[in-house]
């Protein structure tokens, strides 16, 4: 069964410091991995994805994520955090086997990122 | 700009009074999804349309129904809202082609049940 774990409910970091939001996954086939961000009272906004190719993927607003197959992880990173990065972050996975899932995403429970000035 | 639009953004209904939420998209995506999200939890998939094919999640209550009259529009009908149905309802779309599996979300409709 497909699943995603975000082990930290909250991550706090000072502005200008690097940030990491952790995500591990479990799928039966090859994974398609995604990160989304949600600001208060808004929908989810797509940040980046890993489908195939380079393990380091770059996305919007200076975010990047590294796919690690052996550790089944897809951690979100940013070299220098901004106060405006404070939001709720969701990791999601989809099995590359489309057969029965028909594109269904499995979301982690979310990590609240707070960047203080 | 191409986008996913949800109306209304805020909806108040009475206990047991039917309510319809709407979603439209200008992305020409073939898949549309409805999610329920409660207080900073992960979105919970209710159902989705793959083209015209309706796919219901096993644990979605019968109280929730959906219609997709054409590619651009999709509706969520709650036949008899209960207090527990108060939540943010998110519509999303995807193209579901090779290499393009990400979902694009609308801003959501926050439903209050009084």
PDB file of C-alpha atoms in Angstrom:
ATOM      1  CA  UNK A   1       0.000   0.000   0.000  1.00  0.00           C
ATOM      2  CA  UNK A   2       1.105   3.525  -0.741  1.00  0.00           C
ATOM      3  CA  UNK A   3       1.855   5.834   2.163  1.00  0.00           C
ATOM      4  CA  UNK A   4       3.766   8.950   3.089  1.00  0.00           C
ATOM      5  CA  UNK A   5       5.259   9.897   6.438  1.00  0.00           C
ATOM      6  CA  UNK A   6       6.186  13.387   7.539  1.00  0.00           C
ATOM      7  CA  UNK A   7       7.762  12.755  10.933  1.00  0.00           C
ATOM      8  CA  UNK A   8       7.710  16.365  12.120  1.00  0.00           C
ATOM      9  CA  UNK A   9       4.481  18.221  12.822  1.00  0.00           C
ATOM     10  CA  UNK A  10       6.423  21.478  13.144  1.00  0.00           C
ATOM     11  CA  UNK A  11       9.743  22.845  11.952  1.00  0.00           C
ATOM     12  CA  UNK A  12      11.044  26.134  13.276  1.00  0.00           C
ATOM     13  CA  UNK A  13      13.984  27.946  11.717  1.00  0.00           C
ATOM     14  CA  UNK A  14      15.491  31.415  11.792  1.00  0.00           C
ATOM     15  CA  UNK A  15      15.347  33.563   8.684  1.00  0.00           C
ATOM     16  CA  UNK A  16      18.471  33.130   6.581  1.00  0.00           C
ATOM     17  CA  UNK A  17      19.192  29.639   7.889  1.00  0.00           C
ATOM     18  CA  UNK A  18      18.802  26.512   5.785  1.00  0.00           C
ATOM     19  CA  UNK A  19      15.605  24.522   6.223  1.00  0.00           C
ATOM     20  CA  UNK A  20      14.700  20.877   5.751  1.00  0.00           C
ATOM     21  CA  UNK A  21      11.240  19.333   5.845  1.00  0.00           C
ATOM     22  CA  UNK A  22      11.382  15.547   5.937  1.00  0.00           C
ATOM     23  CA  UNK A  23       9.357  13.023   3.987  1.00  0.00           C
ATOM     24  CA  UNK A  24       9.592   9.263   3.591  1.00  0.00           C
ATOM     25  CA  UNK A  25       7.376   7.130   1.402  1.00  0.00           C
ATOM     26  CA  UNK A  26       6.246   3.615   0.629  1.00  0.00           C
ATOM     27  CA  UNK A  27       4.970   2.449  -2.748  1.00  0.00           C
ATOM     28  CA  UNK A  28       4.797  -0.870  -4.505  1.00  0.00           C
ATOM     29  CA  UNK A  29       6.277   0.394  -7.770  1.00  0.00           C
ATOM     30  CA  UNK A  30       8.462   3.316  -8.708  1.00  0.00           C
ATOM     31  CA  UNK A  31       7.392   6.476  -6.933  1.00  0.00           C
ATOM     32  CA  UNK A  32       6.258   9.772  -8.297  1.00  0.00           C
ATOM     33  CA  UNK A  33       6.844  12.325  -5.527  1.00  0.00           C
ATOM     34  CA  UNK A  34       5.481  15.806  -4.969  1.00  0.00           C
ATOM     35  CA  UNK A  35       5.703  18.703  -2.549  1.00  0.00           C
ATOM     36  CA  UNK A  36       2.871  21.165  -2.018  1.00  0.00           C
ATOM     37  CA  UNK A  37       2.597  24.273   0.142  1.00  0.00           C
ATOM     38  CA  UNK A  38      -0.576  25.647   1.698  1.00  0.00           C
ATOM     39  CA  UNK A  39      -1.030  29.132   3.077  1.00  0.00           C
ATOM     40  CA  UNK A  40      -3.908  29.828   5.505  1.00  0.00           C
ATOM     41  CA  UNK A  41      -7.367  29.543   3.929  1.00  0.00           C
ATOM     42  CA  UNK A  42      -5.912  28.732   0.530  1.00  0.00           C
ATOM     43  CA  UNK A  43      -5.637  25.694  -1.686  1.00  0.00           C
ATOM     44  CA  UNK A  44      -2.493  23.642  -2.095  1.00  0.00           C
ATOM     45  CA  UNK A  45       0.176  25.078  -4.375  1.00  0.00           C
ATOM     46  CA  UNK A  46       2.485  22.772  -6.318  1.00  0.00           C
ATOM     47  CA  UNK A  47       6.185  23.286  -5.510  1.00  0.00           C
ATOM     48  CA  UNK A  48       8.102  20.513  -7.239  1.00  0.00           C
ATOM     49  CA  UNK A  49       8.055  16.898  -8.318  1.00  0.00           C
ATOM     50  CA  UNK A  50      10.270  13.897  -8.934  1.00  0.00           C
ATOM     51  CA  UNK A  51       9.242  11.599 -11.748  1.00  0.00           C
ATOM     52  CA  UNK A  52      12.544  10.301 -13.101  1.00  0.00           C
ATOM     53  CA  UNK A  53      16.062  11.524 -13.829  1.00  0.00           C
ATOM     54  CA  UNK A  54      18.248  13.607 -11.545  1.00  0.00           C
ATOM     55  CA  UNK A  55      17.761  12.907  -7.876  1.00  0.00           C
ATOM     56  CA  UNK A  56      17.952  16.608  -7.019  1.00  0.00           C
ATOM     57  CA  UNK A  57      14.958  18.502  -8.286  1.00  0.00           C
ATOM     58  CA  UNK A  58      14.477  22.239  -8.158  1.00  0.00           C
ATOM     59  CA  UNK A  59      11.147  23.935  -7.773  1.00  0.00           C
ATOM     60  CA  UNK A  60       9.431  27.204  -7.105  1.00  0.00           C
ATOM     61  CA  UNK A  61      10.615  29.938  -4.701  1.00  0.00           C
ATOM     62  CA  UNK A  62      14.110  28.483  -4.322  1.00  0.00           C
ATOM     63  CA  UNK A  63      12.982  25.135  -2.936  1.00  0.00           C
ATOM     64  CA  UNK A  64      14.606  21.864  -3.903  1.00  0.00           C
ATOM     65  CA  UNK A  65      14.226  18.243  -2.908  1.00  0.00           C
ATOM     66  CA  UNK A  66      16.446  15.214  -3.068  1.00  0.00           C
ATOM     67  CA  UNK A  67      15.123  11.812  -4.016  1.00  0.00           C
ATOM     68  CA  UNK A  68      16.917   9.001  -2.169  1.00  0.00           C
ATOM     69  CA  UNK A  69      15.746   5.598  -3.308  1.00  0.00           C
ATOM     70  CA  UNK A  70      17.706   3.572  -0.773  1.00  0.00           C
ATOM     71  CA  UNK A  71      16.296   5.581   2.129  1.00  0.00           C
ATOM     72  CA  UNK A  72      12.886   6.015   0.469  1.00  0.00           C
ATOM     73  CA  UNK A  73      13.046   9.708   1.254  1.00  0.00           C
ATOM     74  CA  UNK A  74      12.229  12.945  -0.510  1.00  0.00           C
ATOM     75  CA  UNK A  75      13.222  15.762   1.844  1.00  0.00           C
ATOM     76  CA  UNK A  76      12.384  19.366   0.958  1.00  0.00           C
ATOM     77  CA  UNK A  77      15.185  21.882   1.371  1.00  0.00           C
ATOM     78  CA  UNK A  78      15.963  25.542   0.958  1.00  0.00           C
ATOM     79  CA  UNK A  79      19.404  27.079   1.516  1.00  0.00           C
ATOM     80  CA  UNK A  80      18.137  30.304   3.089  1.00  0.00           C
ATOM     81  CA  UNK A  81      14.683  30.517   4.676  1.00  0.00           C
ATOM     82  CA  UNK A  82      12.402  33.542   4.436  1.00  0.00           C
ATOM     83  CA  UNK A  83       9.681  34.600   6.852  1.00  0.00           C
ATOM     84  CA  UNK A  84       7.274  34.352   3.914  1.00  0.00           C
ATOM     85  CA  UNK A  85       8.063  30.624   3.640  1.00  0.00           C
ATOM     86  CA  UNK A  86       6.050  30.050   6.816  1.00  0.00           C
ATOM     87  CA  UNK A  87       3.202  27.742   5.779  1.00  0.00           C
ATOM     88  CA  UNK A  88       1.948  24.163   5.869  1.00  0.00           C
ATOM     89  CA  UNK A  89       3.903  21.755   3.652  1.00  0.00           C
ATOM     90  CA  UNK A  90       2.588  18.474   2.296  1.00  0.00           C
ATOM     91  CA  UNK A  91       4.539  15.647   0.730  1.00  0.00           C
ATOM     92  CA  UNK A  92       2.624  13.325  -1.613  1.00  0.00           C
ATOM     93  CA  UNK A  93       3.343  10.144  -3.518  1.00  0.00           C
ATOM     94  CA  UNK A  94       1.782   8.382  -6.448  1.00  0.00           C
ATOM     95  CA  UNK A  95       2.577   4.891  -7.638  1.00  0.00           C
ATOM     96  CA  UNK A  96       3.912   4.787 -11.188  1.00  0.00           C
ATOM     97  CA  UNK A  97       1.692   1.777 -11.788  1.00  0.00           C
ATOM     98  CA  UNK A  98      -1.464   3.513 -12.946  1.00  0.00           C
ATOM     99  CA  UNK A  99      -3.514   0.365 -12.966  1.00  0.00           C
ATOM    100  CA  UNK A 100      -5.807   0.687 -10.015  1.00  0.00           C
ATOM    101  CA  UNK A 101      -4.846   4.040  -8.578  1.00  0.00           C
ATOM    102  CA  UNK A 102      -5.934   6.195 -11.527  1.00  0.00           C
ATOM    103  CA  UNK A 103      -3.709   9.047 -10.491  1.00  0.00           C
ATOM    104  CA  UNK A 104      -4.517   9.036  -6.800  1.00  0.00           C
ATOM    105  CA  UNK A 105      -2.103  10.984  -4.593  1.00  0.00           C
ATOM    106  CA  UNK A 106      -1.338   9.879  -1.060  1.00  0.00           C
ATOM    107  CA  UNK A 107      -0.568  12.824   1.195  1.00  0.00           C
ATOM    108  CA  UNK A 108       1.471  13.051   4.349  1.00  0.00           C
ATOM    109  CA  UNK A 109      -0.165  14.692   7.344  1.00  0.00           C
ATOM    110  CA  UNK A 110       1.698  17.953   6.762  1.00  0.00           C
ATOM    111  CA  UNK A 111       4.497  19.887   8.452  1.00  0.00           C
ATOM    112  CA  UNK A 112       3.973  23.416   9.718  1.00  0.00           C
ATOM    113  CA  UNK A 113       7.042  25.482   8.907  1.00  0.00           C
ATOM    114  CA  UNK A 114       7.626  28.635  10.925  1.00  0.00           C
ATOM    115  CA  UNK A 115      10.443  30.980   9.989  1.00  0.00           C
ATOM    116  CA  UNK A 116      11.080  33.670  12.560  1.00  0.00           C
ATOM    117  CA  UNK A 117      12.783  37.011  11.801  1.00  0.00           C
TER     118      UNK A 117
ATOM    119  CA  UNK B   1      -4.091  32.715 -16.748  1.00  0.00           C
ATOM    120  CA  UNK B   2      -5.195  29.120 -16.733  1.00  0.00           C
ATOM    121  CA  UNK B   3      -6.538  28.175 -13.361  1.00  0.00           C
ATOM    122  CA  UNK B   4      -8.902  26.239 -11.129  1.00  0.00           C
ATOM    123  CA  UNK B   5     -11.798  28.304  -9.801  1.00  0.00           C
ATOM    124  CA  UNK B   6     -14.051  27.426  -6.899  1.00  0.00           C
ATOM    125  CA  UNK B   7     -17.287  29.134  -5.972  1.00  0.00           C
ATOM    126  CA  UNK B   8     -18.254  30.247  -3.496  1.00  0.00           C
ATOM    127  CA  UNK B   9     -15.139  30.735  -1.365  1.00  0.00           C
ATOM    128  CA  UNK B  10     -17.237  30.647   1.794  1.00  0.00           C
ATOM    129  CA  UNK B  11     -20.532  28.834   2.172  1.00  0.00           C
ATOM    130  CA  UNK B  12     -22.813  28.692   5.184  1.00  0.00           C
ATOM    131  CA  UNK B  13     -25.621  26.157   5.238  1.00  0.00           C
ATOM    132  CA  UNK B  14     -28.015  24.819   7.810  1.00  0.00           C
ATOM    133  CA  UNK B  15     -27.943  21.343   9.221  1.00  0.00           C
ATOM    134  CA  UNK B  16     -29.692  19.061   6.736  1.00  0.00           C
ATOM    135  CA  UNK B  17     -30.056  21.686   3.996  1.00  0.00           C
ATOM    136  CA  UNK B  18     -28.604  20.534   0.653  1.00  0.00           C
ATOM    137  CA  UNK B  19     -25.659  22.492  -0.653  1.00  0.00           C
ATOM    138  CA  UNK B  20     -23.718  22.490  -3.933  1.00  0.00           C
ATOM    139  CA  UNK B  21     -20.130  23.581  -4.376  1.00  0.00           C
ATOM    140  CA  UNK B  22     -18.770  24.299  -7.828  1.00  0.00           C
ATOM    141  CA  UNK B  23     -15.416  24.002  -9.529  1.00  0.00           C
ATOM    142  CA  UNK B  24     -14.350  25.091 -12.969  1.00  0.00           C
ATOM    143  CA  UNK B  25     -11.038  24.871 -14.774  1.00  0.00           C
ATOM    144  CA  UNK B  26      -9.460  26.503 -17.785  1.00  0.00           C
ATOM    145  CA  UNK B  27      -6.554  24.023 -17.923  1.00  0.00           C
ATOM    146  CA  UNK B  28      -8.410  21.493 -20.082  1.00  0.00           C
ATOM    147  CA  UNK B  29      -7.300  18.724 -17.740  1.00  0.00           C
ATOM    148  CA  UNK B  30      -8.987  15.354 -18.064  1.00  0.00           C
ATOM    149  CA  UNK B  31      -9.019  14.473 -14.357  1.00  0.00           C
ATOM    150  CA  UNK B  32     -10.868  16.384 -11.633  1.00  0.00           C
ATOM    151  CA  UNK B  33     -10.782  15.638  -7.916  1.00  0.00           C
ATOM    152  CA  UNK B  34     -12.714  16.632  -4.814  1.00  0.00           C
ATOM    153  CA  UNK B  35     -10.978  16.652  -1.444  1.00  0.00           C
ATOM    154  CA  UNK B  36     -12.194  17.359   2.075  1.00  0.00           C
ATOM    155  CA  UNK B  37      -9.707  19.015   4.418  1.00  0.00           C
ATOM    156  CA  UNK B  38     -10.275  19.601   8.117  1.00  0.00           C
ATOM    157  CA  UNK B  39      -8.240  21.933  10.323  1.00  0.00           C
ATOM    158  CA  UNK B  40      -4.687  21.653   8.920  1.00  0.00           C
ATOM    159  CA  UNK B  41      -4.985  17.929   8.260  1.00  0.00           C
ATOM    160  CA  UNK B  42      -4.019  16.259   5.012  1.00  0.00           C
ATOM    161  CA  UNK B  43      -6.617  16.534   2.250  1.00  0.00           C
ATOM    162  CA  UNK B  44      -8.881  13.499   2.086  1.00  0.00           C
ATOM    163  CA  UNK B  45      -9.898  12.363  -1.376  1.00  0.00           C
ATOM    164  CA  UNK B  46     -13.662  12.004  -1.735  1.00  0.00           C
ATOM    165  CA  UNK B  47     -13.876  11.033  -5.411  1.00  0.00           C
ATOM    166  CA  UNK B  48     -12.542  11.910  -8.816  1.00  0.00           C
ATOM    167  CA  UNK B  49     -13.481  11.890 -12.456  1.00  0.00           C
ATOM    168  CA  UNK B  50     -11.100  10.412 -15.001  1.00  0.00           C
ATOM    169  CA  UNK B  51     -12.615  11.925 -18.129  1.00  0.00           C
ATOM    170  CA  UNK B  52     -16.270  10.935 -17.681  1.00  0.00           C
ATOM    171  CA  UNK B  53     -15.568   7.962 -15.448  1.00  0.00           C
ATOM    172  CA  UNK B  54     -16.541   8.531 -11.824  1.00  0.00           C
ATOM    173  CA  UNK B  55     -14.344   6.960  -9.119  1.00  0.00           C
ATOM    174  CA  UNK B  56     -15.658   6.997  -5.587  1.00  0.00           C
ATOM    175  CA  UNK B  57     -13.438   6.376  -2.584  1.00  0.00           C
ATOM    176  CA  UNK B  58     -14.644   3.454  -0.520  1.00  0.00           C
ATOM    177  CA  UNK B  59     -15.070   5.500   2.648  1.00  0.00           C
ATOM    178  CA  UNK B  60     -16.848   8.483   1.093  1.00  0.00           C
ATOM    179  CA  UNK B  61     -20.333   8.747   2.652  1.00  0.00           C
ATOM    180  CA  UNK B  62     -23.353   8.431   0.389  1.00  0.00           C
ATOM    181  CA  UNK B  63     -24.261  11.936   1.514  1.00  0.00           C
ATOM    182  CA  UNK B  64     -21.629  13.225  -0.890  1.00  0.00           C
ATOM    183  CA  UNK B  65     -22.343  13.166  -4.614  1.00  0.00           C
ATOM    184  CA  UNK B  66     -20.664  14.666  -7.646  1.00  0.00           C
ATOM    185  CA  UNK B  67     -21.491  15.704 -11.185  1.00  0.00           C
ATOM    186  CA  UNK B  68     -19.258  16.545 -14.101  1.00  0.00           C
ATOM    187  CA  UNK B  69     -21.419  17.850 -16.943  1.00  0.00           C
ATOM    188  CA  UNK B  70     -18.443  18.694 -19.152  1.00  0.00           C
ATOM    189  CA  UNK B  71     -14.639  18.837 -19.085  1.00  0.00           C
ATOM    190  CA  UNK B  72     -14.532  22.253 -17.461  1.00  0.00           C
ATOM    191  CA  UNK B  73     -17.011  21.929 -14.614  1.00  0.00           C
ATOM    192  CA  UNK B  74     -17.450  19.673 -11.629  1.00  0.00           C
ATOM    193  CA  UNK B  75     -19.898  19.930  -8.736  1.00  0.00           C
ATOM    194  CA  UNK B  76     -19.932  18.571  -5.213  1.00  0.00           C
ATOM    195  CA  UNK B  77     -23.384  17.998  -3.766  1.00  0.00           C
ATOM    196  CA  UNK B  78     -23.889  17.400  -0.059  1.00  0.00           C
ATOM    197  CA  UNK B  79     -27.407  16.117   0.281  1.00  0.00           C
ATOM    198  CA  UNK B  80     -27.895  16.518   4.026  1.00  0.00           C
ATOM    199  CA  UNK B  81     -24.986  18.310   5.641  1.00  0.00           C
ATOM    200  CA  UNK B  82     -24.146  17.439   9.196  1.00  0.00           C
ATOM    201  CA  UNK B  83     -22.005  19.367  11.649  1.00  0.00           C
ATOM    202  CA  UNK B  84     -19.159  16.985  10.907  1.00  0.00           C
ATOM    203  CA  UNK B  85     -19.145  18.035   7.266  1.00  0.00           C
ATOM    204  CA  UNK B  86     -17.873  21.498   8.115  1.00  0.00           C
ATOM    205  CA  UNK B  87     -14.517  21.664   6.377  1.00  0.00           C
ATOM    206  CA  UNK B  88     -12.529  23.153   3.517  1.00  0.00           C
ATOM    207  CA  UNK B  89     -13.428  21.503   0.212  1.00  0.00           C
ATOM    208  CA  UNK B  90     -10.710  21.517  -2.401  1.00  0.00           C
ATOM    209  CA  UNK B  91     -11.068  20.883  -6.100  1.00  0.00           C
ATOM    210  CA  UNK B  92      -8.027  19.801  -8.090  1.00  0.00           C
ATOM    211  CA  UNK B  93      -7.247  18.877 -11.661  1.00  0.00           C
ATOM    212  CA  UNK B  94      -4.506  16.999 -13.476  1.00  0.00           C
ATOM    213  CA  UNK B  95      -3.664  16.096 -17.044  1.00  0.00           C
ATOM    214  CA  UNK B  96      -2.389  12.649 -16.146  1.00  0.00           C
ATOM    215  CA  UNK B  97      -0.024  12.334 -19.056  1.00  0.00           C
ATOM    216  CA  UNK B  98       3.444  10.836 -18.831  1.00  0.00           C
ATOM    217  CA  UNK B  99       5.655  13.251 -16.914  1.00  0.00           C
ATOM    218  CA  UNK B 100       2.795  15.546 -15.980  1.00  0.00           C
ATOM    219  CA  UNK B 101       1.063  14.049 -12.969  1.00  0.00           C
ATOM    220  CA  UNK B 102       0.911  16.976 -10.593  1.00  0.00           C
ATOM    221  CA  UNK B 103      -2.454  18.175  -9.426  1.00  0.00           C
ATOM    222  CA  UNK B 104      -3.470  21.818  -9.511  1.00  0.00           C
ATOM    223  CA  UNK B 105      -5.707  22.992  -6.715  1.00  0.00           C
ATOM    224  CA  UNK B 106      -8.345  25.663  -6.516  1.00  0.00           C
ATOM    225  CA  UNK B 107      -8.471  28.077  -3.564  1.00  0.00           C
ATOM    226  CA  UNK B 108     -11.077  25.979  -1.779  1.00  0.00           C
ATOM    227  CA  UNK B 109     -14.568  26.521  -0.403  1.00  0.00           C
ATOM    228  CA  UNK B 110     -14.883  26.741   3.356  1.00  0.00           C
ATOM    229  CA  UNK B 111     -18.188  25.204   4.397  1.00  0.00           C
ATOM    230  CA  UNK B 112     -19.817  26.093   7.688  1.00  0.00           C
ATOM    231  CA  UNK B 113     -22.814  24.101   8.932  1.00  0.00           C
ATOM    232  CA  UNK B 114     -25.036  25.785  11.503  1.00  0.00           C
TER     233      UNK B 114
END
